[in-house]
PDB file of C-alpha atoms in Angstrom:
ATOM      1  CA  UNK R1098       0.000   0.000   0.000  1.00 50.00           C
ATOM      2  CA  UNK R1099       1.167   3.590  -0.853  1.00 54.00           C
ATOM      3  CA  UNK R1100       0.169   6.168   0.940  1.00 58.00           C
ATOM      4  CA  UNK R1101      -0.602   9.528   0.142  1.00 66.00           C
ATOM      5  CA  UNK R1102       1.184  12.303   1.154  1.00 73.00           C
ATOM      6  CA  UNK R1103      -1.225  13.257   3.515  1.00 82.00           C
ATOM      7  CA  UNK R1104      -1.387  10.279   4.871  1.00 83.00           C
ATOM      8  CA  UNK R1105       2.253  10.395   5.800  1.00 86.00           C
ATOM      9  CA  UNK R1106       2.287  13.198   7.114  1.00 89.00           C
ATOM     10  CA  UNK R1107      -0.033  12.645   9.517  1.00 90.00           C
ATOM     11  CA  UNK R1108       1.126   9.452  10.630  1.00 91.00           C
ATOM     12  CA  UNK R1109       4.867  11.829  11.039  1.00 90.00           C
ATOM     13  CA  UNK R1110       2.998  14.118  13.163  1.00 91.00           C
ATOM     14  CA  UNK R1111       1.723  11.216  15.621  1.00 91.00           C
ATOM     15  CA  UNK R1112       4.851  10.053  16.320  1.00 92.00           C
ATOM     16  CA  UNK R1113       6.479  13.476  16.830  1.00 92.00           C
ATOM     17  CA  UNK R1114       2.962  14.017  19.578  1.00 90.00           C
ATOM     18  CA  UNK R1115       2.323  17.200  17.655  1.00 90.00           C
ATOM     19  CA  UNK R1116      -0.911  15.329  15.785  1.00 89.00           C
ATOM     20  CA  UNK R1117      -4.481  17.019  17.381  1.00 89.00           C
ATOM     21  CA  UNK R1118      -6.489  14.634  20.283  1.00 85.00           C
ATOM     22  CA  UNK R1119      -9.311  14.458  17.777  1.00 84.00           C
ATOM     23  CA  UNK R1120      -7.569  13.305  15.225  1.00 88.00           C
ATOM     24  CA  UNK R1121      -5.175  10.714  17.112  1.00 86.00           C
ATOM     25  CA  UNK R1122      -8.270   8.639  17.943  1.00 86.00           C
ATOM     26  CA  UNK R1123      -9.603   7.785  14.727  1.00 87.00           C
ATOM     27  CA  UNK R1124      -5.854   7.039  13.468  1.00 87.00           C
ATOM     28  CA  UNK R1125      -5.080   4.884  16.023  1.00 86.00           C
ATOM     29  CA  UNK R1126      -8.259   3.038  15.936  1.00 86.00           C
ATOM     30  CA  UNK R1127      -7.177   2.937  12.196  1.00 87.00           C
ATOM     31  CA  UNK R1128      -3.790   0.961  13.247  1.00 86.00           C
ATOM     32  CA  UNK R1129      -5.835  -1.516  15.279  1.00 86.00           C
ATOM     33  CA  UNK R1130      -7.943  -2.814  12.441  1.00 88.00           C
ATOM     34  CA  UNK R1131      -5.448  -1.843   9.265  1.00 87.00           C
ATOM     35  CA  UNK R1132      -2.208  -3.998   9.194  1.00 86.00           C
ATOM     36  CA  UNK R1133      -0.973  -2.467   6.045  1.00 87.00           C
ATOM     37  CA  UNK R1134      -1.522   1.183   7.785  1.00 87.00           C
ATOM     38  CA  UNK R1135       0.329   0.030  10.462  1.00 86.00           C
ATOM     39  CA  UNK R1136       3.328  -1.479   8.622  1.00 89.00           C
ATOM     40  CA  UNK R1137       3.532   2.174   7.237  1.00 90.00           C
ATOM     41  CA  UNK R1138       3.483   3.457  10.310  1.00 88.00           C
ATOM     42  CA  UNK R1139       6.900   1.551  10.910  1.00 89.00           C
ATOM     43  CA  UNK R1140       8.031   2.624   7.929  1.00 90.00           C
ATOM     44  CA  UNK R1141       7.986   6.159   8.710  1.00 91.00           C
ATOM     45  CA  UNK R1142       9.210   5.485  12.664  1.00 90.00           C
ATOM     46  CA  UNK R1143      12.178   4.355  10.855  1.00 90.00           C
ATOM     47  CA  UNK R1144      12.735   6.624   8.353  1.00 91.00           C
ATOM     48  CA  UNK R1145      12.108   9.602  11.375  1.00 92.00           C
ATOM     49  CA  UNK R1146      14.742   7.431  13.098  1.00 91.00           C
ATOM     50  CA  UNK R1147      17.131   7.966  10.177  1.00 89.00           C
ATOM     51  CA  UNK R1148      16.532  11.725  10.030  1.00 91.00           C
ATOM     52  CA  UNK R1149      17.554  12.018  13.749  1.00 91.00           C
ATOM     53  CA  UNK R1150      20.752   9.942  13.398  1.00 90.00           C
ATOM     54  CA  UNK R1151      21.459  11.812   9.832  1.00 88.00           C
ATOM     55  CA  UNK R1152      20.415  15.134  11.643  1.00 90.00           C
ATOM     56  CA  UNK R1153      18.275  16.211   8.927  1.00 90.00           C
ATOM     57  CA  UNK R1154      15.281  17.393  11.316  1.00 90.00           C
ATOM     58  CA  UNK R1155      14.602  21.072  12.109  1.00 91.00           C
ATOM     59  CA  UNK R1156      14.718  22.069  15.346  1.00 91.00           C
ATOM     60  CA  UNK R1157      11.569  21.998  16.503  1.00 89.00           C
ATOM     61  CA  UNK R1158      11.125  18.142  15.154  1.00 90.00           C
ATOM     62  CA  UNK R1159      14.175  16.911  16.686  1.00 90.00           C
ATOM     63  CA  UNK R1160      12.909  18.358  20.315  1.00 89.00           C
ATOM     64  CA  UNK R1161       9.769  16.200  19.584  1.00 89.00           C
ATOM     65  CA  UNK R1162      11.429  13.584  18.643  1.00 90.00           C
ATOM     66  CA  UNK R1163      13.415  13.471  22.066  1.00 89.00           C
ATOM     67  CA  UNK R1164      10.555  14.479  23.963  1.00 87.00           C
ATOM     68  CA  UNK R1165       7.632  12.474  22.723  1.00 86.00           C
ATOM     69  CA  UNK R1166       8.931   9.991  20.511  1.00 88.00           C
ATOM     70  CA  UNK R1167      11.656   8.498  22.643  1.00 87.00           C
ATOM     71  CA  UNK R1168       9.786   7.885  25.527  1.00 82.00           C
ATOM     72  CA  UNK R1169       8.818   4.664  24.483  1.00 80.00           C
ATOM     73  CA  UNK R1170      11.365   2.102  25.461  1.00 79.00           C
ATOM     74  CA  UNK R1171      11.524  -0.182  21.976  1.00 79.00           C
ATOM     75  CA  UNK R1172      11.971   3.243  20.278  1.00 83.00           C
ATOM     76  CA  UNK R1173      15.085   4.175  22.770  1.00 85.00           C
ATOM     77  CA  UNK R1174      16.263   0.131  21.815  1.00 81.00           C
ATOM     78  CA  UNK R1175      15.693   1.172  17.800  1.00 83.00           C
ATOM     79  CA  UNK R1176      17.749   4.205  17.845  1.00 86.00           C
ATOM     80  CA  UNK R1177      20.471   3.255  19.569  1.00 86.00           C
ATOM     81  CA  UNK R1178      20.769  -0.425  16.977  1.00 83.00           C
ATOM     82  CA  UNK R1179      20.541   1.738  13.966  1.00 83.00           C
ATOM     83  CA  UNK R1180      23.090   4.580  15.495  1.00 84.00           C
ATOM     84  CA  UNK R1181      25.355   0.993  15.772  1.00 84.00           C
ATOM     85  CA  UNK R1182      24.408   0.099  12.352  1.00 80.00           C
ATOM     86  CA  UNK R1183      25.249   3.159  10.847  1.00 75.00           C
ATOM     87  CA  UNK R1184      28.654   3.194  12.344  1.00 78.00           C
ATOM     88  CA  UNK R1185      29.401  -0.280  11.510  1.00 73.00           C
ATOM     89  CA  UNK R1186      28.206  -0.005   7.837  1.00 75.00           C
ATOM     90  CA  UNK R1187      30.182   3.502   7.448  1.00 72.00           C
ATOM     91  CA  UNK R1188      33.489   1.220   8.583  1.00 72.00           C
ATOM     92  CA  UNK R1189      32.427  -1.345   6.756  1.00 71.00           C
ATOM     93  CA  UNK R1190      31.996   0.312   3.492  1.00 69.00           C
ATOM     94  CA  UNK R1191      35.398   2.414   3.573  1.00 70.00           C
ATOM     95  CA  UNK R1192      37.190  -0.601   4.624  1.00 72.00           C
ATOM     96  CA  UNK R1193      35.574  -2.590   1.130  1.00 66.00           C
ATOM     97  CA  UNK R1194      36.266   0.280  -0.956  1.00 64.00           C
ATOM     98  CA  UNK R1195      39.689   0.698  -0.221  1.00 63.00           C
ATOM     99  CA  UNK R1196      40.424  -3.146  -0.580  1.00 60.00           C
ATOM    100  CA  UNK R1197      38.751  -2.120  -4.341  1.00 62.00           C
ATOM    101  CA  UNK R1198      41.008   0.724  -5.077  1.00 55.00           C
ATOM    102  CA  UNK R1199      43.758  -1.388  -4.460  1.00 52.00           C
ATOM    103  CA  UNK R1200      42.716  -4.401  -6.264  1.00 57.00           C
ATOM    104  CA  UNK R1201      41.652  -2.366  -9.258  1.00 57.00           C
ATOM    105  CA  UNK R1202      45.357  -0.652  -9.099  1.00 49.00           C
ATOM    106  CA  UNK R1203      47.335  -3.788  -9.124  1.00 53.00           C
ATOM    107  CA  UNK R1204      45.050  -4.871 -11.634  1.00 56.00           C
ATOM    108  CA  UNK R1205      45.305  -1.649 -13.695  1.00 51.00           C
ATOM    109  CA  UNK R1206      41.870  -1.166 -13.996  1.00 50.00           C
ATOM    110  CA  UNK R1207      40.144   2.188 -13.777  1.00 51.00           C
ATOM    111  CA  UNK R1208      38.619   3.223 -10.557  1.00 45.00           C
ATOM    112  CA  UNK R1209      34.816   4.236 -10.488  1.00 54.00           C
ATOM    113  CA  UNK R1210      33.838   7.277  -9.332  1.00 49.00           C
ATOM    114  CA  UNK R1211      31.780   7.124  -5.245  1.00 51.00           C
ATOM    115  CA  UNK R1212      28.483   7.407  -5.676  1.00 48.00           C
ATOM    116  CA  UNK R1213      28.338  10.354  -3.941  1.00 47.00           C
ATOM    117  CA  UNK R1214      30.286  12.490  -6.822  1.00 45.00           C
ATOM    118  CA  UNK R1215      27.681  10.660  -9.423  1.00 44.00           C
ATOM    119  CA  UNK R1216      24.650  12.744  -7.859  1.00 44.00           C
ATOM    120  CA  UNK R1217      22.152  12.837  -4.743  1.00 41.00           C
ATOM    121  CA  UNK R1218      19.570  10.214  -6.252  1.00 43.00           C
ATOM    122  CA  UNK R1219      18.821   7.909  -3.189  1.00 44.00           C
ATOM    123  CA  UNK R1220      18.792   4.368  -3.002  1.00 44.00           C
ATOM    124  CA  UNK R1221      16.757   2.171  -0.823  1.00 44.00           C
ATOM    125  CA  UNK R1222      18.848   1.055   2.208  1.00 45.00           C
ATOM    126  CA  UNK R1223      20.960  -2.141   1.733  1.00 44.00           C
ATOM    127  CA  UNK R1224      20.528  -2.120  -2.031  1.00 45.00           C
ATOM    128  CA  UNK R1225      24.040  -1.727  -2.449  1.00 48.00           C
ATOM    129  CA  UNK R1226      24.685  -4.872  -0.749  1.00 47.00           C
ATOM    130  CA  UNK R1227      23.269  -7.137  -3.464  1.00 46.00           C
ATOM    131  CA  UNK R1228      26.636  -5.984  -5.521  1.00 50.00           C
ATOM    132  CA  UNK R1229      29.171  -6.862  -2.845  1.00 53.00           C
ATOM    133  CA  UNK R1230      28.582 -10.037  -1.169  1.00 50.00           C
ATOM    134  CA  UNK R1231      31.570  -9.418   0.929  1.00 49.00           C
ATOM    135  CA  UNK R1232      30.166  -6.306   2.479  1.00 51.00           C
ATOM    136  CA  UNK R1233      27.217  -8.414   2.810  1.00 50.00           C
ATOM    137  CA  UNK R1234      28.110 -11.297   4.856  1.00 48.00           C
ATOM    138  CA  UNK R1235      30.327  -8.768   7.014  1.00 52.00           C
ATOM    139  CA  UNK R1236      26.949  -6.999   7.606  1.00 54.00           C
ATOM    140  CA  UNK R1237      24.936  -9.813   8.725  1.00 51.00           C
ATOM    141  CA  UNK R1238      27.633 -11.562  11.161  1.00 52.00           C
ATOM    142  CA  UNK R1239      27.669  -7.604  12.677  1.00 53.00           C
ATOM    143  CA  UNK R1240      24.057  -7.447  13.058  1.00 50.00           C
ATOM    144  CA  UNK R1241      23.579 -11.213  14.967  1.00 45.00           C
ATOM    145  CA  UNK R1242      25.908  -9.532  17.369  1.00 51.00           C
ATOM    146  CA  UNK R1243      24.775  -6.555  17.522  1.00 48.00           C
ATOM    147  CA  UNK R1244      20.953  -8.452  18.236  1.00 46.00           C
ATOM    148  CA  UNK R1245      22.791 -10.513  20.344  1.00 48.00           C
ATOM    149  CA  UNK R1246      23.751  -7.519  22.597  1.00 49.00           C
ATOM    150  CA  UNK R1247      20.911  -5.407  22.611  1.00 45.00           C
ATOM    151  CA  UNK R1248      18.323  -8.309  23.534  1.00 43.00           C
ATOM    152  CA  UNK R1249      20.819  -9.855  26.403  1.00 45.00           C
ATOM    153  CA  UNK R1250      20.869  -6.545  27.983  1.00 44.00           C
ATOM    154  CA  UNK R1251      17.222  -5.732  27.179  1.00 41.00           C
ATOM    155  CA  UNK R1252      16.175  -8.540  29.797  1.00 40.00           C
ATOM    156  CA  UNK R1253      18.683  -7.316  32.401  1.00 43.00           C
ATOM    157  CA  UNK R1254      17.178  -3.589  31.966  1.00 46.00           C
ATOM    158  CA  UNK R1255      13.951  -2.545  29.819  1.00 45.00           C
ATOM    159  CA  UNK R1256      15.072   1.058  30.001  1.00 42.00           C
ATOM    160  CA  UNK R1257      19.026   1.885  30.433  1.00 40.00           C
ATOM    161  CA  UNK R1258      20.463  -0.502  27.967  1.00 42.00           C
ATOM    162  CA  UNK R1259      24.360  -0.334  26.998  1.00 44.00           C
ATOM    163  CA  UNK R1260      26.812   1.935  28.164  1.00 51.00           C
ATOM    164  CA  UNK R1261      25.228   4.809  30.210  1.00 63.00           C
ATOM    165  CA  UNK R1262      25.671   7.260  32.484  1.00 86.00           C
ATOM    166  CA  UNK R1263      22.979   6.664  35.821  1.00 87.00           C
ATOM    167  CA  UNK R1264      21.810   8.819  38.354  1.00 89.00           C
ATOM    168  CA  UNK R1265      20.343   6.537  41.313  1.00 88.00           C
ATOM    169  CA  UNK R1266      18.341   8.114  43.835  1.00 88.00           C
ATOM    170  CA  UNK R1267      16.320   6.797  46.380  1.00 88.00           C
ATOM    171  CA  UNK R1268      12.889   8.042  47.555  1.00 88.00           C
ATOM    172  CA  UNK R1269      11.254   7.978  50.882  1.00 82.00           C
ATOM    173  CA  UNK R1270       7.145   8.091  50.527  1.00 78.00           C
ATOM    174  CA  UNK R1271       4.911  10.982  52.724  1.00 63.00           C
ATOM    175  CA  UNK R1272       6.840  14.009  51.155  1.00 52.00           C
ATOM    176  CA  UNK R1273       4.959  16.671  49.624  1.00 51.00           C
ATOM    177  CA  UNK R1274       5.475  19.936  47.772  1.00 49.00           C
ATOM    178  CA  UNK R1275       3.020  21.355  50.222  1.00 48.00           C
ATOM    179  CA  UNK R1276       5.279  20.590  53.344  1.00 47.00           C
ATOM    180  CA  UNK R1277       7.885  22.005  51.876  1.00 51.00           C
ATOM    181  CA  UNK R1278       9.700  18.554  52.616  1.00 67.00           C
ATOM    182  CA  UNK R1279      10.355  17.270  49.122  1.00 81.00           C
ATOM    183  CA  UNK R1280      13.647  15.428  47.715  1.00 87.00           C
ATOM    184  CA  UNK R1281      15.474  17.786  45.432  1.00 91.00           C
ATOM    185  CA  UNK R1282      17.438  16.388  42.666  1.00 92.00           C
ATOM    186  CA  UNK R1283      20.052  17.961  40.301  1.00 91.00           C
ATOM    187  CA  UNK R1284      21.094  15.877  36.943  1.00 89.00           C
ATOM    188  CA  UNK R1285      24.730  16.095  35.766  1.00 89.00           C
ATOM    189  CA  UNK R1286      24.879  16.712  32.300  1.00 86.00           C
ATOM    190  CA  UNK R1287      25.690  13.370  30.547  1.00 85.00           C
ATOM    191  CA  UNK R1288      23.513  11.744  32.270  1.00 88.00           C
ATOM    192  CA  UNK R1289      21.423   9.250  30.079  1.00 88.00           C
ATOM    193  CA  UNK R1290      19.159   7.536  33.102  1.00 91.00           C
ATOM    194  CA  UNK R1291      17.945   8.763  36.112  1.00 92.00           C
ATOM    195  CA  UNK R1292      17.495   5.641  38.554  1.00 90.00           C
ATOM    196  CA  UNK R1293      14.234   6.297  41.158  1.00 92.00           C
ATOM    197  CA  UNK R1294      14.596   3.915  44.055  1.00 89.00           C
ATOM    198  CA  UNK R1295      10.997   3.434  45.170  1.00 90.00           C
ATOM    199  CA  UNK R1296      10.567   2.448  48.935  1.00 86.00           C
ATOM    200  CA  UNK R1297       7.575   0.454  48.998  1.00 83.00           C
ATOM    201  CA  UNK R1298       5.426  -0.715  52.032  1.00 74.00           C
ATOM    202  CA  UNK R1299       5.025  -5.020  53.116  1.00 69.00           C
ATOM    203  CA  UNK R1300       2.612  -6.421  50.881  1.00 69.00           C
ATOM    204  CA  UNK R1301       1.750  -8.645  48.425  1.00 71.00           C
ATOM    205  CA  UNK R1302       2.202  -7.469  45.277  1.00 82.00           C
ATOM    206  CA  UNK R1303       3.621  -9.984  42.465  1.00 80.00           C
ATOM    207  CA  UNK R1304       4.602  -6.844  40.508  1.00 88.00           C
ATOM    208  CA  UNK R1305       4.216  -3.152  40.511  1.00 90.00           C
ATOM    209  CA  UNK R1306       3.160  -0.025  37.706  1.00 93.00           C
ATOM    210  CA  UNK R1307       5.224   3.386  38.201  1.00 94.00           C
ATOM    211  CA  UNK R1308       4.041   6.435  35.990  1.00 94.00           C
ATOM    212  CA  UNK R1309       5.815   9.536  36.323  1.00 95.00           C
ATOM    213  CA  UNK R1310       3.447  12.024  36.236  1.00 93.00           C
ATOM    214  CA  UNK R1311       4.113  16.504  35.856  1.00 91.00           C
ATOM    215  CA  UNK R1312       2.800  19.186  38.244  1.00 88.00           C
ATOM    216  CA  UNK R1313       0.112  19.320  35.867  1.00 88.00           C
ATOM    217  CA  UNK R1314      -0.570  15.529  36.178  1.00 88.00           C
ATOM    218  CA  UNK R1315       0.326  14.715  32.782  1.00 91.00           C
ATOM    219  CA  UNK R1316       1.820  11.288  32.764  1.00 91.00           C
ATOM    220  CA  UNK R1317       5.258  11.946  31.350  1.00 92.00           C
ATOM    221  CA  UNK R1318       6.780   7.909  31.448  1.00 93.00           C
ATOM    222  CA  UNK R1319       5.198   4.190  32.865  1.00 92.00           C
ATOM    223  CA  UNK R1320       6.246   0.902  33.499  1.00 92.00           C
ATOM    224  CA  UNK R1321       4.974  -2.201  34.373  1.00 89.00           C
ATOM    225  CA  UNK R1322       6.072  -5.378  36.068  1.00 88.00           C
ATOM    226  CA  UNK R1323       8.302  -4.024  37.861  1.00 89.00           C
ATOM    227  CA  UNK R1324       9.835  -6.665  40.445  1.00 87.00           C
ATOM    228  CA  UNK R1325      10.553  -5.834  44.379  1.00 84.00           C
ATOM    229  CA  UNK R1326      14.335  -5.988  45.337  1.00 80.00           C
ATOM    230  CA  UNK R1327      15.110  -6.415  49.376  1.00 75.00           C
ATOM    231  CA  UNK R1328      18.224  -5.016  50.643  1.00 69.00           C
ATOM    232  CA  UNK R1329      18.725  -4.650  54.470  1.00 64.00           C
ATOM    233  CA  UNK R1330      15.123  -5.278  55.167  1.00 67.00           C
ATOM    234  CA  UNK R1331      13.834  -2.558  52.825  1.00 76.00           C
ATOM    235  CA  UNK R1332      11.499  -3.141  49.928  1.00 80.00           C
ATOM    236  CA  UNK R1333      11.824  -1.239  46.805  1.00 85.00           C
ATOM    237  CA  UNK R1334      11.663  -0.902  42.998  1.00 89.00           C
ATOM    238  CA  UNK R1335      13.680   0.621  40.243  1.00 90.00           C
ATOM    239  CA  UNK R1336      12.309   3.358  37.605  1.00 92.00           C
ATOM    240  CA  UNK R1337      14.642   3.735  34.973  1.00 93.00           C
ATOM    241  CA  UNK R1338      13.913   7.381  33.445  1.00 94.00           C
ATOM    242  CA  UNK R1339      15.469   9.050  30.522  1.00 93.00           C
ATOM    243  CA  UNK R1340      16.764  11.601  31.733  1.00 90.00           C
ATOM    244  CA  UNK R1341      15.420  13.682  28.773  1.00 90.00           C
ATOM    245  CA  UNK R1342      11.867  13.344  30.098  1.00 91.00           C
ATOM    246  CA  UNK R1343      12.328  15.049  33.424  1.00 91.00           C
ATOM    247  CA  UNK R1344      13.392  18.488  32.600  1.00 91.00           C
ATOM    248  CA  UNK R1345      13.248  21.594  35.632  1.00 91.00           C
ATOM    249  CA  UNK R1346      10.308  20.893  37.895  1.00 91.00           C
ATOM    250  CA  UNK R1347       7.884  19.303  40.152  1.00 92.00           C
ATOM    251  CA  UNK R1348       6.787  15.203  39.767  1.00 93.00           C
ATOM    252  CA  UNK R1349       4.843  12.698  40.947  1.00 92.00           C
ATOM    253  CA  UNK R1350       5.764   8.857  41.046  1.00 93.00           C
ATOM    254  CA  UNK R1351       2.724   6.911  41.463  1.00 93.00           C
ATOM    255  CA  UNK R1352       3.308   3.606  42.301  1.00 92.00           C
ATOM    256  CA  UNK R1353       0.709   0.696  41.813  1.00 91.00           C
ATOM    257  CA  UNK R1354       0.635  -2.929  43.141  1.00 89.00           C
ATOM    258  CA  UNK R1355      -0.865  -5.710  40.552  1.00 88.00           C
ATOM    259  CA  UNK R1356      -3.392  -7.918  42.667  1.00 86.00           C
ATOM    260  CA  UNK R1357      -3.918 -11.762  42.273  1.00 83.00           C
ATOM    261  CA  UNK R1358      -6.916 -10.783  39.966  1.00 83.00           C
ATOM    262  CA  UNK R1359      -4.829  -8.778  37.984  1.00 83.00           C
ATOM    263  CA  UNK R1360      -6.461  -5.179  39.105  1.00 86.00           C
ATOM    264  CA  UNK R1361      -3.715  -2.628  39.927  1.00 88.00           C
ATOM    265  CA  UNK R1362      -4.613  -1.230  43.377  1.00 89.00           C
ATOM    266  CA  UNK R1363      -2.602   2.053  44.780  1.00 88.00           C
ATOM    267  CA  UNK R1364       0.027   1.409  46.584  1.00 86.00           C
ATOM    268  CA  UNK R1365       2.170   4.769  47.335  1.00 87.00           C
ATOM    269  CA  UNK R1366       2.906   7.588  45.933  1.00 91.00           C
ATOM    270  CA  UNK R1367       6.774  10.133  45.653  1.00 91.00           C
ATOM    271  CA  UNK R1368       7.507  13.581  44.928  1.00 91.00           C
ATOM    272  CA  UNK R1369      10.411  15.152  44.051  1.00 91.00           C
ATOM    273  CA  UNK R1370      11.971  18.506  42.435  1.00 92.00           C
ATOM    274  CA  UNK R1371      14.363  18.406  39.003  1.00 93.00           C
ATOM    275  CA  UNK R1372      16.572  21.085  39.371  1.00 85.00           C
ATOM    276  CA  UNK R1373      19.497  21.639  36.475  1.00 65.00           C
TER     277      UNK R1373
END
């Protein structure tokens, strides 16, 4: 299916979160019951995906990109495979067209001219692979590892995956911004995740819900089944934020316990104060 231009424009804006709330409804009811819609949809995640790596977004795109767009976890995993990728197919390529140069040298044949010097007409990712199996094979043993990685560390940590820099800080329920007495955190710059240790009271919970949630109670991040760790008699649970969700301000953590029924019941609740 080809869509319009309309069409994919619209489906841009959703991502970005700049798309009108009576508008989102009807296209995502339209992603439930339309696969093909919905494979586009993927199509243009990626190709906004690209455009952020390539830095070919205004301004004003990229900062809904990072503000909207990467809030969902698989999208976090997706950009950081493909900013891999890219790096690993840029090395790749070089490497395989100098080994050309040379061969064509000893060989004394003439040298073509990059691609890039022949024009800007685009080709569809990979394409270039079905001339060089080489480059190809090279490719796929990268991306099995590169797989490899991201899902091992994916099931060690849904949110920070690979090398990161992580702010942990534990919270202590029954603080308000009212009181007065609320935990105030500054974020170094660099830092990727900020780590919210959740005390949590004795119960029986087999898992919990956290959603971060702004001054204005709009819920900025979630996550659920979250496990309880113990250490020295104290229960608690992780949130792993990016730290590019919680900019200067007031939030709310609102944690919820998952019942034997599978209701979520309230459990507790944090506050705390962003400060840069």
């Amino acid at each position: 299916m080809q869509l319009e231009s309309k069409d994919q424009e619209t489906l841009r804006q959703y991502l970005l979160g700049n798309l009108p709330p009576e508008e989102r409804a009807s296209l995502e009811e339209r992603l439930l019951t339309d696969d093909e819609f919905y494979q586009e949809l993927l199509i243009v995640e990626d190709e906004l995906v690209d455009q952020y790596l390539s830095g070919d977004q205004s301004k004003a795109e990229r900062e809904s990109f990072e503000a909207h767009f990467l809030l969902a976890p698989e999208r976090q995993q997706k950009v950081r495979f493909s900013r891999t990728l890219k790096k690993y197919l840029h090395h790749a390529e070089q490497t395989a067209a100098n080994a050309n140069v040379v061969a064509r040298v000893a060989a004394a044949e003439p040298v073509p001219v990059p691609a890039a010097d022949r024009g800007s007409v685009r080709m569809p990712f990979f394409s270039f692979l079905k001339s060089n199996p080489v480059l190809a094979y090279s490719l796929a043993a990268a991306v099995v590892l590169v797989i490899g990685l991201v899902s091992r560390t994916a099931l060690r940590n849904p949110v920070s995956q690979g090398p990161s820099q992580v702010l942990a800080v534990a919270l202590t329920p029954g603080l308000t911004r009212d009181s007065g007495e609320v935990t105030k955190i500054s974020i170094p710059p660099g830092t990727d995740t900020l780590q919210l240790k959740l005390q949590l009271p004795q119960a029986d919970y087999t898992s919990y819900r956290a959603r971060l949630v702004a001054a204005d109670q709009s819920e900025l991040w979630s996550a659920e089944d979250l496990k309880p760790v113990f250490s020295n008699d104290t229960r608690f649970i992780e949130a792993n934020i990016p730290s590019h969700v919680v900019k200067p301000g007031d939030y709310e953590i609102k944690v919820a316990g998952r019942l034997s029924s599978g209701q979520f019941e309230d459990a507790q609740r944090f506050t705390f104060r962003v400060n840069r």
